[in-house]
CSV table of C-alpha atoms in Angstrom, one decimal:
chain,number,residue,atom,x,y,z
A,9,MET,CA,99.1,127.0,83.8
A,10,LYS,CA,98.1,124.0,86.0
A,11,ASN,CA,99.2,122.7,89.4
A,12,VAL,CA,100.0,119.0,89.2
A,13,ALA,CA,99.9,116.1,91.7
A,14,VAL,CA,102.2,113.1,91.1
A,15,VAL,CA,101.3,109.8,92.7
A,16,GLY,CA,102.4,106.2,92.3
A,17,SER,CA,99.7,104.0,90.8
A,18,GLN,CA,101.1,100.7,92.0
A,19,TRP,CA,103.0,99.7,95.2
A,20,GLY,CA,105.5,102.4,94.9
A,21,ASP,CA,109.0,102.3,93.3
A,22,GLU,CA,107.4,103.3,89.9
A,23,GLY,CA,110.1,105.8,89.1
A,24,LYS,CA,108.5,109.0,90.6
A,25,GLY,CA,111.9,110.6,91.3
A,26,LYS,CA,112.8,110.9,87.6
A,27,ILE,CA,109.4,112.1,86.5
A,28,VAL,CA,109.1,114.6,89.3
A,29,ASP,CA,112.6,115.9,88.5
A,30,TRP,CA,111.6,116.1,84.9
A,31,LEU,CA,108.4,118.1,85.7
A,32,SER,CA,110.2,120.3,88.3
A,33,SER,CA,112.0,122.0,85.5
A,34,GLU,CA,108.7,123.7,84.7
A,35,ALA,CA,107.4,124.0,88.3
A,36,ASP,CA,108.2,126.8,90.6
A,37,VAL,CA,107.4,124.9,93.8
A,38,VAL,CA,107.6,121.2,94.7
A,39,VAL,CA,105.7,119.9,97.7
A,40,ARG,CA,106.0,116.6,99.6
A,41,PHE,CA,102.7,116.0,101.3
A,42,GLN,CA,102.8,112.5,103.0
A,43,GLY,CA,105.1,109.7,104.1
A,44,GLY,CA,108.5,110.0,105.8
A,45,HIS,CA,112.1,109.0,105.1
A,46,ASN,CA,110.9,105.6,104.0
A,47,ALA,CA,110.3,107.1,100.5
A,48,GLY,CA,113.4,106.7,98.2
A,49,HIS,CA,113.5,108.8,95.1
A,50,THR,CA,116.6,108.4,92.9
A,51,LEU,CA,117.5,111.2,90.5
A,52,VAL,CA,120.3,111.1,87.9
A,53,ILE,CA,121.3,114.5,86.7
A,54,ASP,CA,124.4,115.1,84.6
A,55,ASN,CA,125.8,111.7,85.7
A,56,VAL,CA,125.4,112.7,89.3
A,57,THR,CA,123.1,110.4,91.4
A,58,TYR,CA,121.0,111.9,94.2
A,59,LYS,CA,119.1,109.6,96.6
A,60,LEU,CA,116.4,111.6,98.3
A,61,ARG,CA,114.3,110.4,101.2
A,62,LEU,CA,112.6,113.4,102.8
A,63,LEU,CA,113.6,116.3,100.6
A,64,PRO,CA,111.4,117.0,97.7
A,65,SER,CA,112.9,116.2,94.3
A,66,GLY,CA,112.9,119.9,93.3
A,67,VAL,CA,115.6,120.6,95.8
A,68,VAL,CA,118.4,119.7,93.4
A,69,ARG,CA,117.4,122.3,90.9
A,70,LYS,CA,118.1,126.0,91.1
A,71,ASN,CA,115.4,128.6,91.6
A,72,LYS,CA,112.9,126.1,92.9
A,73,VAL,CA,111.2,126.2,96.3
A,74,SER,CA,110.9,122.8,98.1
A,75,ILE,CA,108.3,122.3,100.7
A,76,ILE,CA,107.8,119.5,103.3
A,77,GLY,CA,104.1,119.6,104.2
A,78,ASN,CA,102.2,119.0,107.4
A,79,GLY,CA,101.2,115.5,106.2
A,80,VAL,CA,104.8,114.3,106.3
A,81,VAL,CA,106.4,112.8,109.4
A,82,VAL,CA,109.9,114.1,109.9
A,83,ASP,CA,112.9,112.5,111.5
A,84,PRO,CA,114.8,115.7,112.3
A,85,TRP,CA,118.2,114.0,112.5
A,86,ALA,CA,117.6,112.2,109.2
A,87,LEU,CA,116.5,115.5,107.6
A,88,LEU,CA,119.7,117.3,108.7
A,89,ASP,CA,121.8,114.3,107.5
A,90,GLU,CA,120.1,114.4,104.1
A,91,ILE,CA,120.6,118.2,103.8
A,92,LYS,CA,124.3,117.7,104.6
A,93,GLU,CA,124.6,114.9,102.1
A,94,ILE,CA,122.9,116.8,99.2
A,95,LYS,CA,124.9,119.9,100.0
A,96,SER,CA,128.1,117.9,99.7
A,97,LYS,CA,127.2,117.3,96.1
A,98,GLY,CA,127.2,121.0,95.4
A,99,VAL,CA,123.5,121.7,95.9
A,100,GLU,CA,122.6,124.9,97.7
A,101,ILE,CA,119.9,124.4,100.5
A,102,ASN,CA,118.8,127.4,102.6
A,103,GLU,CA,115.8,129.0,104.2
A,104,LYS,CA,114.8,130.5,100.9
A,105,ASN,CA,114.5,127.3,98.9
A,106,LEU,CA,113.5,124.8,101.6
A,107,ILE,CA,110.4,125.2,103.8
A,108,VAL,CA,109.3,122.7,106.5
A,109,SER,CA,105.7,122.9,107.8
A,110,GLU,CA,105.6,124.1,111.4
A,111,ALA,CA,102.7,121.5,111.8
A,112,ALA,CA,104.8,118.5,110.6
A,113,ASN,CA,105.0,115.7,113.2
A,114,LEU,CA,108.4,114.4,114.3
A,115,ILE,CA,109.7,110.9,114.3
A,116,LEU,CA,111.7,110.3,117.5
A,117,PRO,CA,114.1,107.5,118.5
A,118,PHE,CA,111.4,105.6,120.5
A,119,HIS,CA,109.3,105.5,117.3
A,120,ARG,CA,112.1,103.7,115.5
A,121,GLU,CA,112.5,101.3,118.4
A,122,MET,CA,108.8,100.6,118.6
A,123,ASP,CA,108.8,99.8,114.8
A,124,GLU,CA,111.6,97.3,115.2
A,125,ILE,CA,110.0,95.7,118.4
A,126,ARG,CA,106.7,95.1,116.6
A,127,GLU,CA,108.2,93.8,113.4
A,128,ASP,CA,110.5,91.4,115.3
A,129,ALA,CA,107.6,90.2,117.5
A,130,ALA,CA,105.2,89.7,114.6
A,131,GLY,CA,107.2,86.8,113.0
A,132,LYS,CA,105.4,85.6,109.9
A,133,ALA,CA,102.7,88.2,110.4
A,134,LYS,CA,105.1,91.1,109.9
A,135,ILE,CA,104.1,93.9,107.6
A,136,GLY,CA,107.5,94.5,106.1
A,137,THR,CA,108.0,98.1,107.3
A,138,THR,CA,111.3,100.0,106.7
A,139,ARG,CA,111.7,100.1,110.5
A,140,ARG,CA,112.1,103.9,110.4
A,141,GLY,CA,109.4,104.7,112.9
A,142,ILE,CA,106.9,106.1,110.4
A,143,GLY,CA,103.9,104.0,111.6
A,144,PRO,CA,104.3,104.7,115.3
A,145,ALA,CA,104.8,108.4,114.6
A,146,TYR,CA,101.5,108.6,112.6
A,147,GLU,CA,99.8,106.7,115.5
A,148,ASP,CA,101.0,109.4,117.9
A,149,LYS,CA,99.7,112.1,115.5
A,150,VAL,CA,96.2,110.5,115.4
A,151,GLY,CA,96.4,110.0,119.2
A,152,ARG,CA,97.0,113.7,119.7
A,153,ARG,CA,100.2,113.2,121.7
A,154,SER,CA,102.8,113.9,118.9
A,155,ILE,CA,105.7,116.3,119.0
A,156,ARG,CA,105.5,118.8,116.1
A,157,VAL,CA,108.1,121.1,114.6
A,158,MET,CA,106.5,124.1,116.3
A,159,ASP,CA,106.9,122.4,119.7
A,160,LEU,CA,110.7,122.9,119.4
A,161,VAL,CA,110.3,126.7,119.9
A,162,SER,CA,109.5,126.5,123.6
A,163,GLU,CA,111.5,124.5,126.1
A,164,LYS,CA,108.6,124.4,128.6
A,165,ASN,CA,106.1,123.3,126.0
A,166,LEU,CA,108.5,120.6,124.6
A,167,GLU,CA,109.0,119.2,128.1
A,168,HIS,CA,105.2,119.0,128.6
A,169,ARG,CA,104.7,117.4,125.2
A,170,LEU,CA,107.4,114.8,125.9
A,171,GLU,CA,105.9,113.8,129.2
A,172,ILE,CA,102.6,113.1,127.5
A,173,VAL,CA,104.0,111.0,124.6
A,174,LEU,CA,106.4,109.1,126.9
A,175,MET,CA,103.7,108.2,129.3
A,176,HIS,CA,102.0,106.3,126.5
A,177,HIS,CA,105.2,104.7,125.1
A,178,ASN,CA,106.7,103.8,128.4
A,179,ALA,CA,103.6,102.0,129.4
A,180,ILE,CA,103.8,99.8,126.3
A,181,ARG,CA,107.6,99.3,126.7
A,182,LYS,CA,107.1,98.1,130.3
A,183,GLY,CA,104.4,95.7,129.1
A,184,LEU,CA,106.9,94.3,126.5
A,185,GLY,CA,109.7,94.0,129.1
A,186,LYS,CA,111.7,96.8,127.5
A,187,ASP,CA,113.5,99.7,129.4
A,188,ILE,CA,111.6,102.9,129.8
A,189,TYR,CA,112.6,105.9,127.7
A,190,GLU,CA,114.2,108.7,129.6
A,191,LYS,CA,112.9,112.2,128.8
A,192,ASP,CA,115.9,114.4,129.8
A,193,LYS,CA,118.5,113.2,127.3
A,194,LEU,CA,116.0,113.2,124.5
A,195,MET,CA,114.9,116.7,125.3
A,196,GLN,CA,118.5,118.0,125.3
A,197,ASP,CA,119.1,116.2,122.0
A,198,LEU,CA,116.1,117.9,120.5
A,199,LEU,CA,117.0,121.4,121.9
A,200,LYS,CA,120.4,121.0,120.4
A,201,ILE,CA,119.1,120.6,116.8
A,202,ALA,CA,116.0,122.8,117.2
A,203,PRO,CA,117.7,126.0,115.7
A,204,GLU,CA,118.7,124.0,112.6
A,205,ILE,CA,115.2,122.7,112.1
A,206,LEU,CA,113.3,125.8,113.0
A,207,LYS,CA,115.1,128.0,110.5
A,208,TYR,CA,113.2,126.2,107.8
A,209,SER,CA,109.9,126.2,109.6
A,210,LYS,CA,107.0,128.3,108.3
A,211,PRO,CA,103.2,128.0,108.0
A,212,VAL,CA,103.1,126.0,104.7
A,213,TRP,CA,99.4,126.6,104.0
A,214,LYS,CA,100.1,130.4,104.0
A,215,LYS,CA,103.1,130.1,101.8
A,216,ILE,CA,101.2,127.9,99.3
A,217,ASP,CA,98.4,130.5,99.2
A,218,GLU,CA,101.0,133.2,98.5
A,219,PHE,CA,102.5,131.1,95.6
A,220,LYS,CA,99.1,130.5,94.2
A,221,SER,CA,98.2,134.2,94.2
A,222,LYS,CA,101.4,134.9,92.3
A,223,GLY,CA,100.5,132.4,89.7
A,224,LYS,CA,103.4,130.0,90.6
A,225,LYS,CA,103.2,126.5,89.2
A,226,ILE,CA,103.1,123.9,92.1
A,227,LEU,CA,104.0,120.3,91.8
A,228,PHE,CA,102.7,118.0,94.6
A,229,GLU,CA,105.0,115.0,95.1
A,230,GLY,CA,103.6,111.8,96.6
A,231,ALA,CA,105.6,109.0,98.2
A,232,GLN,CA,104.9,105.2,98.0
A,233,GLY,CA,102.0,104.1,95.9
A,234,ILE,CA,98.2,104.1,96.0
A,235,LEU,CA,98.2,100.3,96.7
A,236,LEU,CA,99.9,101.2,100.0
A,237,ASP,CA,97.3,103.7,101.0
A,238,VAL,CA,96.1,103.1,104.5
A,239,ASP,CA,92.4,103.2,103.3
A,240,HIS,CA,92.6,102.0,99.7
A,241,GLY,CA,95.6,99.7,99.6
A,242,THR,CA,96.2,96.1,100.4
A,243,TYR,CA,95.4,96.5,104.1
A,244,PRO,CA,97.0,95.7,106.5
A,245,PHE,CA,100.1,95.5,104.3
A,246,VAL,CA,100.1,99.2,103.7
A,247,THR,CA,101.9,102.4,104.8
A,248,SER,CA,100.5,104.6,107.6
A,249,SER,CA,99.3,107.6,105.5
A,250,ASN,CA,97.0,108.3,102.6
A,251,THR,CA,98.9,108.1,99.3
A,252,VAL,CA,96.1,109.1,97.0
A,253,ALA,CA,96.1,112.4,95.1
A,254,SER,CA,93.5,114.0,97.4
A,255,ALA,CA,96.0,113.7,100.3
A,256,ALA,CA,98.0,116.4,98.5
A,257,ALA,CA,95.4,119.0,99.6
A,258,THR,CA,95.2,117.7,103.2
A,259,GLY,CA,99.0,117.2,103.6
A,260,SER,CA,99.9,120.7,102.5
A,261,GLY,CA,97.0,122.9,103.5
A,262,CYS,CA,95.2,123.8,100.3
A,263,GLY,CA,91.9,123.0,98.8
A,264,PRO,CA,91.4,120.2,96.3
A,265,ASN,CA,90.7,122.8,93.6
A,266,SER,CA,94.4,123.7,93.8
A,267,ILE,CA,95.2,120.5,92.0
A,268,ASN,CA,94.4,120.7,88.2
A,269,TYR,CA,96.0,117.5,86.9
A,270,VAL,CA,96.8,114.2,88.5
A,271,LEU,CA,99.7,112.2,87.0
A,272,GLY,CA,100.0,108.5,87.9
A,273,ILE,CA,103.5,107.1,87.7
A,274,THR,CA,103.1,103.5,86.4
A,275,LYS,CA,105.8,100.9,85.8
A,276,ALA,CA,105.5,98.8,82.6
A,277,TYR,CA,105.5,95.8,84.9
A,278,THR,CA,104.8,95.4,88.6
A,279,THR,CA,107.0,95.4,91.7
A,280,ARG,CA,106.4,95.3,95.4
A,281,VAL,CA,108.7,95.6,98.5
A,282,GLY,CA,107.8,93.8,101.7
A,283,GLU,CA,105.0,91.5,102.6
A,284,GLY,CA,101.4,91.3,101.3
A,285,PRO,CA,99.3,90.1,98.3
A,286,PHE,CA,100.8,90.3,94.8
A,287,PRO,CA,98.6,88.5,92.3
A,288,THR,CA,101.0,88.8,89.2
A,289,GLU,CA,104.2,88.0,91.1
A,290,LEU,CA,106.7,85.9,89.1
A,291,LYS,CA,108.7,83.5,91.3
A,292,ASN,CA,110.7,82.3,88.3
A,293,GLU,CA,113.4,83.2,85.8
A,294,ILE,CA,111.3,85.9,84.2
A,295,GLY,CA,110.8,87.6,87.6
A,296,GLU,CA,114.5,87.4,88.3
A,297,LYS,CA,115.3,88.8,84.9
A,298,LEU,CA,112.9,91.8,85.4
A,299,GLY,CA,114.6,92.4,88.8
A,300,THR,CA,118.1,92.2,87.4
A,301,ILE,CA,117.6,94.4,84.3
A,302,GLY,CA,115.4,96.8,86.2
A,303,LYS,CA,117.8,97.0,89.1
A,304,GLU,CA,115.0,96.4,91.5
A,305,PHE,CA,116.5,97.2,94.9
A,306,GLY,CA,115.1,99.8,97.3
A,307,THR,CA,116.7,103.2,97.4
A,308,VAL,CA,116.3,103.5,101.2
A,309,THR,CA,116.7,99.9,102.4
A,310,SER,CA,118.4,98.1,99.4
A,311,ARG,CA,115.8,95.4,99.8
A,312,LYS,CA,115.2,93.3,96.8
A,313,ARG,CA,111.8,94.0,95.1
A,314,ARG,CA,109.3,91.3,94.1
A,315,CYS,CA,108.6,91.4,90.4
A,316,GLY,CA,105.7,90.4,88.2
A,317,TRP,CA,103.7,91.2,85.1
A,318,PHE,CA,101.8,94.4,84.6
A,319,ASP,CA,98.5,94.3,86.6
A,320,GLY,CA,96.0,96.2,84.5
A,321,VAL,CA,93.1,95.5,87.0
A,322,LEU,CA,95.0,97.1,89.8
A,323,VAL,CA,96.1,100.1,87.9
A,324,ARG,CA,92.6,100.7,86.5
A,325,GLN,CA,91.3,100.5,90.1
A,326,THR,CA,93.9,103.0,91.5
A,327,ILE,CA,93.2,105.4,88.6
A,328,LYS,CA,89.6,105.6,89.6
A,329,ILE,CA,90.3,105.8,93.3
A,330,SER,CA,92.8,108.6,92.9
A,331,GLY,CA,91.3,110.6,90.0
A,332,ILE,CA,94.3,110.1,87.7
A,333,ASP,CA,94.1,112.1,84.5
A,334,GLY,CA,97.0,110.4,82.7
A,335,ILE,CA,99.9,108.0,83.4
A,336,ALA,CA,103.6,108.3,83.0
A,337,LEU,CA,104.7,104.8,81.9
A,338,THR,CA,108.2,104.0,83.2
A,339,LYS,CA,110.9,101.4,82.6
A,340,LEU,CA,109.5,100.3,79.2
A,341,ASP,CA,113.1,99.4,78.2
A,342,VAL,CA,113.2,96.7,80.9
A,343,LEU,CA,110.9,94.6,78.8
A,344,ASP,CA,113.1,94.8,75.7
A,345,GLN,CA,114.6,91.2,76.0
A,346,LEU,CA,111.4,89.3,76.5
A,347,ASP,CA,109.8,87.0,73.8
A,348,GLU,CA,106.3,87.2,75.4
A,349,ILE,CA,104.8,89.9,77.7
A,350,LYS,CA,101.6,89.4,79.7
A,351,MET,CA,99.1,91.8,81.3
A,352,CYS,CA,96.6,90.9,83.9
A,353,ILE,CA,93.0,91.7,82.8
A,354,ALA,CA,90.9,89.9,85.4
A,355,TYR,CA,91.2,87.6,88.5
A,356,GLU,CA,89.7,84.3,89.5
A,357,VAL,CA,88.7,84.1,93.2
A,358,ASP,CA,87.1,80.8,94.4
A,359,GLY,CA,86.2,79.9,90.8
A,360,LYS,CA,84.6,83.3,90.1
A,361,LYS,CA,85.9,85.8,87.6
A,362,ILE,CA,86.1,89.3,88.9
A,363,ASP,CA,87.3,92.6,87.5
A,364,TYR,CA,88.7,94.3,90.6
A,365,LEU,CA,90.9,93.5,93.6
A,366,PRO,CA,88.6,92.7,96.6
A,367,ALA,CA,89.2,94.6,99.9
A,368,SER,CA,89.6,91.4,102.0
A,369,ALA,CA,93.3,90.4,102.4
A,370,GLU,CA,92.1,86.7,102.4
A,371,ASP,CA,90.5,87.1,99.0
A,372,GLN,CA,93.4,89.2,97.7
A,373,LEU,CA,95.8,86.3,98.5
A,374,LYS,CA,93.5,83.9,96.7
A,375,ALA,CA,93.3,86.0,93.5
A,376,LYS,CA,94.7,84.2,90.5
A,377,PRO,CA,95.5,86.4,87.5
A,378,ILE,CA,93.9,86.0,84.1
A,379,TYR,CA,96.3,87.2,81.4
A,380,GLN,CA,96.3,88.7,77.9
A,381,SER,CA,99.5,87.8,76.1
A,382,PHE,CA,101.6,90.1,73.7
A,383,LYS,CA,104.5,89.4,71.5
A,384,GLY,CA,107.8,90.9,72.7
A,385,TRP,CA,109.8,93.3,70.5
A,386,ASN,CA,113.3,91.9,71.2
A,387,SER,CA,114.9,95.2,70.3
A,388,SER,CA,116.2,98.2,72.4
A,389,THR,CA,113.9,101.0,73.3
A,390,LYS,CA,116.5,102.6,75.6
A,391,GLY,CA,116.8,106.3,75.0
A,392,ILE,CA,114.0,106.6,72.4
A,393,ARG,CA,112.3,110.0,72.6
A,394,LYS,CA,109.6,109.7,69.9
A,395,PHE,CA,106.6,107.4,70.0
A,396,ASP,CA,106.9,106.6,66.3
A,397,ASP,CA,110.4,105.4,66.8
A,398,LEU,CA,109.3,102.6,69.2
A,399,PRO,CA,109.2,99.0,67.8
A,400,ASN,CA,105.8,98.1,66.5
A,401,ASN,CA,105.1,95.4,69.2
A,402,ALA,CA,105.9,98.0,71.9
A,403,LYS,CA,103.4,100.4,70.4
A,404,ILE,CA,100.8,97.6,70.4
A,405,TYR,CA,101.5,96.8,74.1
A,406,ILE,CA,101.2,100.4,75.1
A,407,LYS,CA,98.0,101.1,73.1
A,408,GLU,CA,96.3,98.0,74.5
A,409,LEU,CA,97.4,98.9,78.1
A,410,GLU,CA,96.1,102.4,77.6
A,411,LYS,CA,92.8,101.0,76.3
A,412,PHE,CA,92.4,98.6,79.2
A,413,ILE,CA,93.2,101.1,82.0
A,414,GLN,CA,90.8,103.6,80.4
A,415,THR,CA,93.3,106.5,80.9
A,416,LYS,CA,95.7,108.2,78.5
A,417,VAL,CA,99.4,107.5,78.5
A,418,ALA,CA,100.8,111.0,79.0
A,419,SER,CA,104.5,110.0,78.8
A,420,ILE,CA,106.8,107.1,78.4
A,421,SER,CA,110.2,106.7,80.1
A,422,THR,CA,112.9,104.7,78.2
A,423,SER,CA,115.8,105.0,80.6
A,424,PRO,CA,116.8,106.5,84.0
A,425,GLU,CA,118.1,109.6,82.3
A,426,ARG,CA,115.8,112.6,82.7
A,427,ASN,CA,115.6,113.5,78.9
A,428,ASP,CA,115.0,109.9,77.7
A,429,THR,CA,111.2,110.5,77.8
A,430,ILE,CA,108.5,110.4,75.2
A,431,LEU,CA,106.2,113.4,76.0
A,432,ILE,CA,102.6,112.9,74.8
A,433,VAL,CA,100.8,115.2,77.2
A,434,ASP,CA,102.3,118.1,79.2
A,435,PRO,CA,100.5,118.0,82.5
A,436,PHE,CA,101.2,121.7,83.2
A,437,ARG,CA,99.8,122.9,79.9
A,438,ASP,CA,97.6,120.4,78.0
């Protein structure tokens, strides 16, 4: 049996929620290892829709352990609200099936305010964040002034840690002409919810080691996509954490040898939320059509996603960066009504043809896609569960895509329903 890491191979929104839920039927443990409640995973199970932001996708299934790792930044109020929401749909959540790392860093109200202040002040230079305080919380983590879950145990320690972090934030707030943040009310608000958060708190690295020693199958669930990775993405239009598969080890407290298979979730076309370069973006009727059929609106923010053709250059690049062993190709059915389908196979930058996305944002914005065209299939693939049952032109598109990105297509998703999946490789076994 293998442990599997699931990551997005594009800019996020590739359909990780469905795939992780599908895989979690085999897994014993599901671990979130980075990001915050800016990650929206939508699951549809028995006609019930669950919209998860912080909770791992395994939480809606019985007899699974869900873990929020040390690499995640946690808004404690958002977490408790989400637990309440999911419980209202008949899902049991308790200290036995949900574990939150004692080392996870907290998102506090002044983080959210700072996120909003910066975005509003940036004007045209804004990043396009979800304004949930994720970036400022990660900054405090790196700056060694953050409040962690474990700090909620001691009132004296919590007061000391708040003094340190507010000294930093209030200096910035004063400089921006904003009111300073008062410590006392925030401290009382945190102490009020501390028991509810702490009951889930454990040393996650130790629990994962125990699960490994018992031969449990572990699924590591990433948020966002590799192109939003703070080191490897389209910087500065990125998230504030590492979204590559190797972050699963750091963000949960286990060695990289704990991950035996990396599955890259890959949409059959490309979407992006927020600002930043997008070489294959379609600002025309086809882009609108993809967005409408694919229901391309953010789970967390309801923001409309930008849509474009499949970018093979980018996916091939992220596959190499993240060590992806196979891809789960999603939303194939969204392409059913198109006469012609295109795939980007190279770029032109300043008159030169290149086979990768350059690191410079200036060059990324200049990149013009060079396409290979395919005939559409103009017939429904929705609900198909066998590769041989796909239209011939759909098979050709998939095989050429697989050949170009130099990685096997492990599965194909043909609708939002969990079972509407063509399984080619079982990541836990093959």
